[in-house]
GROMACS .gro file of C-alpha atoms in nm:
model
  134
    1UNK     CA    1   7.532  -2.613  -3.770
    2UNK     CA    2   7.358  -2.957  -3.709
    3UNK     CA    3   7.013  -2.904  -3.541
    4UNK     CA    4   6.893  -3.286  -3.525
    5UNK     CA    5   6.809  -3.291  -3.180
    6UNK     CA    6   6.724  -3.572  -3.067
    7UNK     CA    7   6.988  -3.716  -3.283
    8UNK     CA    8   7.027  -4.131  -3.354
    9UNK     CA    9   7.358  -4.110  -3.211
   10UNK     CA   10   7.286  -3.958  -2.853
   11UNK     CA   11   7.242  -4.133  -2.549
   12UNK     CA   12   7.134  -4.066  -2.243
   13UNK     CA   13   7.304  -4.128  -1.865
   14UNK     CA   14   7.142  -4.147  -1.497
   15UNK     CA   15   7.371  -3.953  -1.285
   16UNK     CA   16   7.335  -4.079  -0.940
   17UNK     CA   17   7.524  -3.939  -0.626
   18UNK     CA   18   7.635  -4.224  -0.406
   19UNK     CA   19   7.788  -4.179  -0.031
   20UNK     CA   20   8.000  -4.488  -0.054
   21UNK     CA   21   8.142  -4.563  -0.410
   22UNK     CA   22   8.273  -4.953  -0.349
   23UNK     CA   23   7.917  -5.062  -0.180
   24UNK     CA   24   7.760  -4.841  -0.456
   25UNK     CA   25   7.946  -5.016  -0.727
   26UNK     CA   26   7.945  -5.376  -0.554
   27UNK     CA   27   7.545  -5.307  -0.557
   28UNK     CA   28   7.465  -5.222  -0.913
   29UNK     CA   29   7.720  -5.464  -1.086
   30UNK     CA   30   7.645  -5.724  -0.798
   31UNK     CA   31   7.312  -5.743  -0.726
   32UNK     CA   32   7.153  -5.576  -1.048
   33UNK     CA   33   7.424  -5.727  -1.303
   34UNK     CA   34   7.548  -5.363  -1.371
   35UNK     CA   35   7.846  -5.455  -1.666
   36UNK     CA   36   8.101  -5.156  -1.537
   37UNK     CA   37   8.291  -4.951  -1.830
   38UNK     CA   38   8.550  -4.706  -1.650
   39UNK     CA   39   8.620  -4.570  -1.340
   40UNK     CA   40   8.784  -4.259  -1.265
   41UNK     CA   41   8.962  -4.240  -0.915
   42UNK     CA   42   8.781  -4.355  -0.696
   43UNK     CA   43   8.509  -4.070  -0.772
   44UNK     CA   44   8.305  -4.146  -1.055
   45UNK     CA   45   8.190  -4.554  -1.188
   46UNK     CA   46   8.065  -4.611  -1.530
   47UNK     CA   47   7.785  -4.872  -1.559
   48UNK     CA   48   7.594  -4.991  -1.854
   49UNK     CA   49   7.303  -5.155  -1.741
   50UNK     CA   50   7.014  -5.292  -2.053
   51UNK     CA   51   7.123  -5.052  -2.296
   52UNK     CA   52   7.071  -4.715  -2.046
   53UNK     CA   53   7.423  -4.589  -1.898
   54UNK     CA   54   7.458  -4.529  -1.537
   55UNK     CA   55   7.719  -4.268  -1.364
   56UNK     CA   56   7.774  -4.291  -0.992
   57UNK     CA   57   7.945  -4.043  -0.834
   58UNK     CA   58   8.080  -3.917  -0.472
   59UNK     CA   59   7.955  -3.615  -0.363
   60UNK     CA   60   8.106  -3.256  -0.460
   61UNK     CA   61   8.089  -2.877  -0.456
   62UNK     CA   62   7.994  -2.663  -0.763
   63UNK     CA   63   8.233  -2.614  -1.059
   64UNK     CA   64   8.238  -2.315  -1.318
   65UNK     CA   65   8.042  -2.528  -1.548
   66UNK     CA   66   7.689  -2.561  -1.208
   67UNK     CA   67   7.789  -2.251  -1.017
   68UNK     CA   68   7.543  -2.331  -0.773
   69UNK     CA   69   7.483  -2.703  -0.738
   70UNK     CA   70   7.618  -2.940  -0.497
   71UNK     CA   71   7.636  -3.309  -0.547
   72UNK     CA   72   7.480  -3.492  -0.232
   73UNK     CA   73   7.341  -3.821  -0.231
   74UNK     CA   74   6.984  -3.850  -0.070
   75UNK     CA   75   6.959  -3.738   0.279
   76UNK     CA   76   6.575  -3.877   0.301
   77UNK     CA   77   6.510  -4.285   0.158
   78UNK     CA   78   6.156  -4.181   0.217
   79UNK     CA   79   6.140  -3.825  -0.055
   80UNK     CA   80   6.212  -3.922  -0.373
   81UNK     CA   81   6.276  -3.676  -0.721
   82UNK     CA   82   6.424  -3.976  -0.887
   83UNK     CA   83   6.324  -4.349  -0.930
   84UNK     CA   84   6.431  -4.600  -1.196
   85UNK     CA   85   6.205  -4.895  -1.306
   86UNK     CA   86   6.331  -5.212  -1.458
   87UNK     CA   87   6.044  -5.340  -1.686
   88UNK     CA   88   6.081  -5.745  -1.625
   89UNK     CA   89   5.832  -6.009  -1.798
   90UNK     CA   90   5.806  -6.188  -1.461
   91UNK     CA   91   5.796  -5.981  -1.173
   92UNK     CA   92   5.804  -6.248  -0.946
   93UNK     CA   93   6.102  -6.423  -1.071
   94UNK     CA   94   6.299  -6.112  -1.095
   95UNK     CA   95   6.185  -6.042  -0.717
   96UNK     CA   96   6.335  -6.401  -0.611
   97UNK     CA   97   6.666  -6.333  -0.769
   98UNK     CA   98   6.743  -5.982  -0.674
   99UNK     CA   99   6.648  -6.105  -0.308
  100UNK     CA  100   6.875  -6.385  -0.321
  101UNK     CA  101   7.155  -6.154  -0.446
  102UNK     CA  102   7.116  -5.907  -0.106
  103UNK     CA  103   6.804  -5.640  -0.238
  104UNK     CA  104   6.595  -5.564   0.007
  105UNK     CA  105   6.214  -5.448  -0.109
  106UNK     CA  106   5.972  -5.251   0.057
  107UNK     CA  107   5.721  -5.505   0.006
  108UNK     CA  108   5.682  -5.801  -0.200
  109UNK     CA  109   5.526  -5.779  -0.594
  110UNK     CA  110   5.159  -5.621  -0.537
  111UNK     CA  111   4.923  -5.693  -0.813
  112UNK     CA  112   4.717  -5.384  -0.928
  113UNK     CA  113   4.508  -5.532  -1.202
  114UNK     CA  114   4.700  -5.387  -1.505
  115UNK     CA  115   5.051  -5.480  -1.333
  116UNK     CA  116   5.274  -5.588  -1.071
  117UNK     CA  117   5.539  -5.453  -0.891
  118UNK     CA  118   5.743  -5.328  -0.623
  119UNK     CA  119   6.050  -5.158  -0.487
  120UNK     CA  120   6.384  -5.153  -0.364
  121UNK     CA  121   6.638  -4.900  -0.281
  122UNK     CA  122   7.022  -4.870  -0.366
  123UNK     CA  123   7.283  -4.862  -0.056
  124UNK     CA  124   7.186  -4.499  -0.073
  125UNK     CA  125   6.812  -4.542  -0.111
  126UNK     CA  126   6.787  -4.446  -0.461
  127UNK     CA  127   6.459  -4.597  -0.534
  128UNK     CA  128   6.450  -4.878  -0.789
  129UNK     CA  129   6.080  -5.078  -0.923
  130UNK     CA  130   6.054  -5.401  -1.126
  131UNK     CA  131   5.719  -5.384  -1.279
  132UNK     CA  132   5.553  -5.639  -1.521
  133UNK     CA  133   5.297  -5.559  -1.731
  134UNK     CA  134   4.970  -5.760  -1.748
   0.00000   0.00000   0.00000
């Protein structure tokens, strides 16, 4: 029995639960430059975004394998459990572009001494940050 855990071949995947797959998908390969792997009909989109694998999926009931978990995107933009941040080396910059490709932020960069950053939410206000480090 192997017991390397972690292990040098293991990788890890964000599973997020999106509402609307097609503005979901247009989003993170459109706006974020998402590279997408698979899809599986019409329920599931495999992204690889800087090395770190993303997995949307639609909604759904529990299986045999979560008994009692349902898949629901977020029903509140403003509670979070889950946020992603995209370390950039110019925070600015990075803000421009994602604007210009249809993100909308919750403020622009603020500076807090030892970085700057801000945020932006998905179509189904999964909360994203760029953050540069000073």
């Amino acid at each position: 029995m192997n017991t390397d855990f972690p292990s040098s071949d293991m990788e890890l995947t964000h599973i997020l639960v999106v509402s609307n797959m097609e503005s979901s998908r247009s989003f993170y390969r459109d706006v974020l430059g998402a590279t997408i792997v698979r899809e599986y009909g019409g329920t599931s989109c495999v992204l690889n975004f800087q090395g770190s694998w993303l997995l949307l999926v639609t909604g759904g009931e529990p299986t045999k394998d979560k008994p009692t978990v349902t898949f629901a995107p977020p029903q509140d933009a403003n509670k979070i459990s889950h946020a992603m941040t995209i370390r950039v080396p110019d925070c600015q910059s990075a803000y421009e572009t994602l604007k210009s490709r249809g993100a909308v932020f919750l403020t622009p960069p603020v500076d807090w001494g030892a970085e700057i950053r801000c945020f932006f939410r998905d179509p189904d206000g999964h909360l994203l940050e760029i953050s540069q480090a000073l």
